[in-house]
Short mmCIF file of C-alpha atoms in Angstrom, two decimals:
data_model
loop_
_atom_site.label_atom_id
_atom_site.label_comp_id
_atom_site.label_asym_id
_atom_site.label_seq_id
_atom_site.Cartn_x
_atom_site.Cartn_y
_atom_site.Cartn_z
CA UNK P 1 -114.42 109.49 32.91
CA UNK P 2 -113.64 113.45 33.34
CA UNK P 3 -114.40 113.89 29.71
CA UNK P 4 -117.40 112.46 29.27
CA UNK P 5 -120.30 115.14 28.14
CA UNK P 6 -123.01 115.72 30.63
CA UNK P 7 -125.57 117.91 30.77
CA UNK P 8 -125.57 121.09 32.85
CA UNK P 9 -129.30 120.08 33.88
CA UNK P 10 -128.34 116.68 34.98
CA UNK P 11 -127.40 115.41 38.63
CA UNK P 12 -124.42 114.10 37.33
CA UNK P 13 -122.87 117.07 36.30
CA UNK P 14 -122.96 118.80 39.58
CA UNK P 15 -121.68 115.48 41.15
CA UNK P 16 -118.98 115.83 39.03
CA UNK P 17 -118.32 119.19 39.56
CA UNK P 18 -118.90 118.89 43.61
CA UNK P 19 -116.44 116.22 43.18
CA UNK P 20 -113.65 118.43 41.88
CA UNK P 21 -113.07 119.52 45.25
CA UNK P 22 -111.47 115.90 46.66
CA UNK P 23 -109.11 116.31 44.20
CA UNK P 24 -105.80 117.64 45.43
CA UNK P 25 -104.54 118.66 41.84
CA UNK P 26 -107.74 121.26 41.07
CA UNK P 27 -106.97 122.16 44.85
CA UNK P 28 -103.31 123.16 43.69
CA UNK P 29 -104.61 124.63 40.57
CA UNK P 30 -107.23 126.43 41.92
CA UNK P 31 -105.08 128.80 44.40
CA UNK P 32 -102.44 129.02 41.27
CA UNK P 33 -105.38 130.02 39.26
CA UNK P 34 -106.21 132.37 42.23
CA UNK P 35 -102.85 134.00 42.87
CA UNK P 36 -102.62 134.69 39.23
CA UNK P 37 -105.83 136.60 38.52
CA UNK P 38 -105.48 138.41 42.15
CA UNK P 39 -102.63 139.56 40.73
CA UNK P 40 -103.65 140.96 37.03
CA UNK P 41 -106.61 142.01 38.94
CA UNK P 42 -103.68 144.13 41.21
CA UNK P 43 -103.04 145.76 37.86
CA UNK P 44 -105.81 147.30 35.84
CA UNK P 45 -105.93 149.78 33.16
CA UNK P 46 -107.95 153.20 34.34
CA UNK P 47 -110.01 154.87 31.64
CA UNK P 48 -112.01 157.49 33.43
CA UNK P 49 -111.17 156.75 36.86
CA UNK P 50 -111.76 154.63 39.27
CA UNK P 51 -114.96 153.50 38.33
CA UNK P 52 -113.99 152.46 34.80
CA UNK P 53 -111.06 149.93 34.23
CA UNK P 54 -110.04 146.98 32.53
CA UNK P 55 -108.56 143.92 34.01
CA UNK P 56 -107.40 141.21 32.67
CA UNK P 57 -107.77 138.45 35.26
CA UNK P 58 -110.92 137.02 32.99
CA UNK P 59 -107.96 134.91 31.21
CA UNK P 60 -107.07 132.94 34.10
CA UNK P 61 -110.48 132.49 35.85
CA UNK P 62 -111.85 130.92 32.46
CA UNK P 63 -109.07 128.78 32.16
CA UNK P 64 -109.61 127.84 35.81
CA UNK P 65 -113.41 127.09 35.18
CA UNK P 66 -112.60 124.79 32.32
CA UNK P 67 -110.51 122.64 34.22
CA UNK P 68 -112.44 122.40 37.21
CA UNK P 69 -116.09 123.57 37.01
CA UNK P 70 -118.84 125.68 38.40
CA UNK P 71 -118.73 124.44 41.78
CA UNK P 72 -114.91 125.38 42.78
CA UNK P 73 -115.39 128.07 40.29
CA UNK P 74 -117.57 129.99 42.66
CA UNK P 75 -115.49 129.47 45.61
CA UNK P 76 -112.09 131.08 43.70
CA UNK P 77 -114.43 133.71 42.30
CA UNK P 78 -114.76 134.83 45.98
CA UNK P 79 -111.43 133.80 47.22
CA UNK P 80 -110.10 136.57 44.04
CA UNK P 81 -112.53 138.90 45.09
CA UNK P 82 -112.23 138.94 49.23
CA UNK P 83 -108.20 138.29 48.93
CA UNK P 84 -107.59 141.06 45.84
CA UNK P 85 -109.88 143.75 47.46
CA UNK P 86 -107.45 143.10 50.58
CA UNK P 87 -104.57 143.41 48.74
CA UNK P 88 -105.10 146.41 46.05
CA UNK P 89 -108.51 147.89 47.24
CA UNK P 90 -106.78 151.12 45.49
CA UNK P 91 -108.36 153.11 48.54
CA UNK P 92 -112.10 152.29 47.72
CA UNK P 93 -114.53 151.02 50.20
CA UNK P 94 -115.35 147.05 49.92
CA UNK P 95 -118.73 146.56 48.28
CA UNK P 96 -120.39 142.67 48.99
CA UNK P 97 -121.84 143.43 45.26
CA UNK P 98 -118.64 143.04 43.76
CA UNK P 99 -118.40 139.73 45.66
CA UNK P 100 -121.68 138.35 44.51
CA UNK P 101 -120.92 139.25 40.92
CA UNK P 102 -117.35 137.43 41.53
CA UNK P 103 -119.50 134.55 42.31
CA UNK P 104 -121.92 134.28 39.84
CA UNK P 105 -119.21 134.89 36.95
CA UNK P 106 -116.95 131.41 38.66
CA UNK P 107 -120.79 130.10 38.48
CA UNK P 108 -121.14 131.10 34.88
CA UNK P 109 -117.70 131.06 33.46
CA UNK P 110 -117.71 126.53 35.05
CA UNK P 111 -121.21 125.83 33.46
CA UNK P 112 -120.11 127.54 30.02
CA UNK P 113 -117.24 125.12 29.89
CA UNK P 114 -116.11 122.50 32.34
CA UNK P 115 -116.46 119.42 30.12
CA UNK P 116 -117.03 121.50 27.25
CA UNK P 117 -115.08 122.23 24.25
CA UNK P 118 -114.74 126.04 24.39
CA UNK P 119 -115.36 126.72 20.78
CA UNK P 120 -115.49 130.06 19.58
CA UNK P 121 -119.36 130.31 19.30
CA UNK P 122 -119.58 129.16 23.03
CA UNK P 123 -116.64 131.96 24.29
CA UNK P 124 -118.54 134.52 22.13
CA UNK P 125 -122.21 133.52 24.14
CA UNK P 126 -120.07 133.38 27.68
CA UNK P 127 -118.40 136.97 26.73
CA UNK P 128 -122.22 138.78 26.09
CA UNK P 129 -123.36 136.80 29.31
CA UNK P 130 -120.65 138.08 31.46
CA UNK P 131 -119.76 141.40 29.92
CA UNK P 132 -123.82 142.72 29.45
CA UNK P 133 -125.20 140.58 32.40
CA UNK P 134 -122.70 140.71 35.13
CA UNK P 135 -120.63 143.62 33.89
CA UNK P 136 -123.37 145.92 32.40
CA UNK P 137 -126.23 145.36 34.13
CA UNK P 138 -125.44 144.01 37.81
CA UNK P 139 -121.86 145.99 38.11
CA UNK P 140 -123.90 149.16 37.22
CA UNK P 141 -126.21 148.36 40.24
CA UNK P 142 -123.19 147.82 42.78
CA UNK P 143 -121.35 151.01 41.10
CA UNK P 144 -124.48 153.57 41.37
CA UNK P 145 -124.78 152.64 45.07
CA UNK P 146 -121.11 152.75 45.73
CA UNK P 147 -120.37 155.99 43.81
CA UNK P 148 -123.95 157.23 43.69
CA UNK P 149 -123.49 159.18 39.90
CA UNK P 150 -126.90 157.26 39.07
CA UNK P 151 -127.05 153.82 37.81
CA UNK P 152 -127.79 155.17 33.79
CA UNK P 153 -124.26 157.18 33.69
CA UNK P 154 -122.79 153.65 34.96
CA UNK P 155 -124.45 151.47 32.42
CA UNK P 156 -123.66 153.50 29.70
CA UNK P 157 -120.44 153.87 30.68
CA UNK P 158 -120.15 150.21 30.99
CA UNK P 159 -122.01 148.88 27.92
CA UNK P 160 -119.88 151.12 25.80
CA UNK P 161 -116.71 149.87 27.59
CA UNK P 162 -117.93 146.37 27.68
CA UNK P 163 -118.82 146.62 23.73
CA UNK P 164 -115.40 148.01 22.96
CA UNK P 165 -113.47 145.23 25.12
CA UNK P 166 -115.61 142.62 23.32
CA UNK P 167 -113.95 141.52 20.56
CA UNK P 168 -110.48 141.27 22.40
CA UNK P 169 -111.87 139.64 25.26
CA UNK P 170 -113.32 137.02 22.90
CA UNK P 171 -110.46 136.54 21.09
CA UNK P 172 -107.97 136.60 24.05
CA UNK P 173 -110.17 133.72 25.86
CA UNK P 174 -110.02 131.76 22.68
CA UNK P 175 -106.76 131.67 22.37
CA UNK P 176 -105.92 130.76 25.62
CA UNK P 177 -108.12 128.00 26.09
CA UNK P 178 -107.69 126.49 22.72
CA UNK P 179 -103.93 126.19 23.23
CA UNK P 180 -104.46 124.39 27.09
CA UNK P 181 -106.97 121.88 25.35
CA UNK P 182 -104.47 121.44 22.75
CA UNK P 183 -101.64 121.10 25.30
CA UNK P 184 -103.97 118.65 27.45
CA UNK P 185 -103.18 121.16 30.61
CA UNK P 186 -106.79 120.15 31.67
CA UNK P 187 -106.52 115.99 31.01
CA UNK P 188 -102.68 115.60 31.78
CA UNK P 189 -101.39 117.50 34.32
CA UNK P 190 -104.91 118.23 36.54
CA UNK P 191 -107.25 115.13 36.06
CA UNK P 192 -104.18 112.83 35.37
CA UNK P 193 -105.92 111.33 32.09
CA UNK P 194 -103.78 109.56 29.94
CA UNK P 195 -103.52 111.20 26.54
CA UNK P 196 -103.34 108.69 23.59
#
């Protein structure tokens, strides 16, 4: 059953989640979910130039990772990476960083909640993961080696960006995913799960 609860730390779940790739409706949905966030990610907000922006592809990837998991969830994360850098690299020199933090956030955004119900509590602990871990920390890594300004300027920069962008993020990712559970987007129309 695709809704029955399994632990993260069981073999079962990554079965599951391995299995998501012989299905040809996460296939489909996958490269929609793809084109989408390449591109929002083709249109970002600047606040102090290149190095600081906002994008808003975060709502489609963690609808994406709901529906099909972890596993396929890393594989977009670099497929919106590899293809969005190609198509709106804005100028800027391709950094692998960026890819492995595209990665790890598919990685992170699945395990928070394929077969989960994404309740606010769980959105608000998957926001400070991504935003502080990936974001803050690891994005001020690949940013001070890219730009070379010095990896505090970058995390400050960040964390107060990331801090600011918090709340809406939070809220914006509830919303969305609490109206595609409530629509059955994930049960009907990927995993073909009748609805009673």
């Amino acid at each position: 059953m695709q809704n029955q609860p399994l632990s993260v730390f069981s073999a079962a779940y990554w079965r599951a989640a391995r299995a998501e790739f012989r299905n040809v409706r996460v296939l489909a949905f996958s490269g929609l979910v793809c084109a989408m966030a390449i591109v929002l990610q083709s249109m970002p907000i600047f606040l102090l130039g290149p190095s600081l922006k906002i994008y808003f592809s975060f709502l489609v990837v963690s609808l994406g990772c709901m529906c099909y998991g972890p596993v396929v969830g890393m594989l977009a994360g670099a497929v919106i990476d590899t293809v969005g850098f190609l198509l709106s690299s804005y100028g800027e020199p391709y950094f692998p960083g960026f890819l492995i933090t595209a990665v790890l956030s598919g990685l992170l955004y699945g395990m928070m909640l394929y077969r989960r119900k994404p309740t606010l509590w769980r959105i608000i602990l998957l926001r400070l993961i991504i935003n502080y871990g990936s974001n803050v920390l690891l994005g001020s890594v690949w940013k001070a080696m890219l730009y070379g300004k010095g990896y505090l300027y970058y995390a400050t920069t960040g964390l107060v960006k990331n801090t600011i962008m918090l709340p809406l993020e939070v809220f914006l990712t509830w919303v969305v995913l609490r109206a595609a559970v409530q629509y059955g987007l994930d049960r009907k129309y990927i995993h073909g799960v009748t609805v009673r």
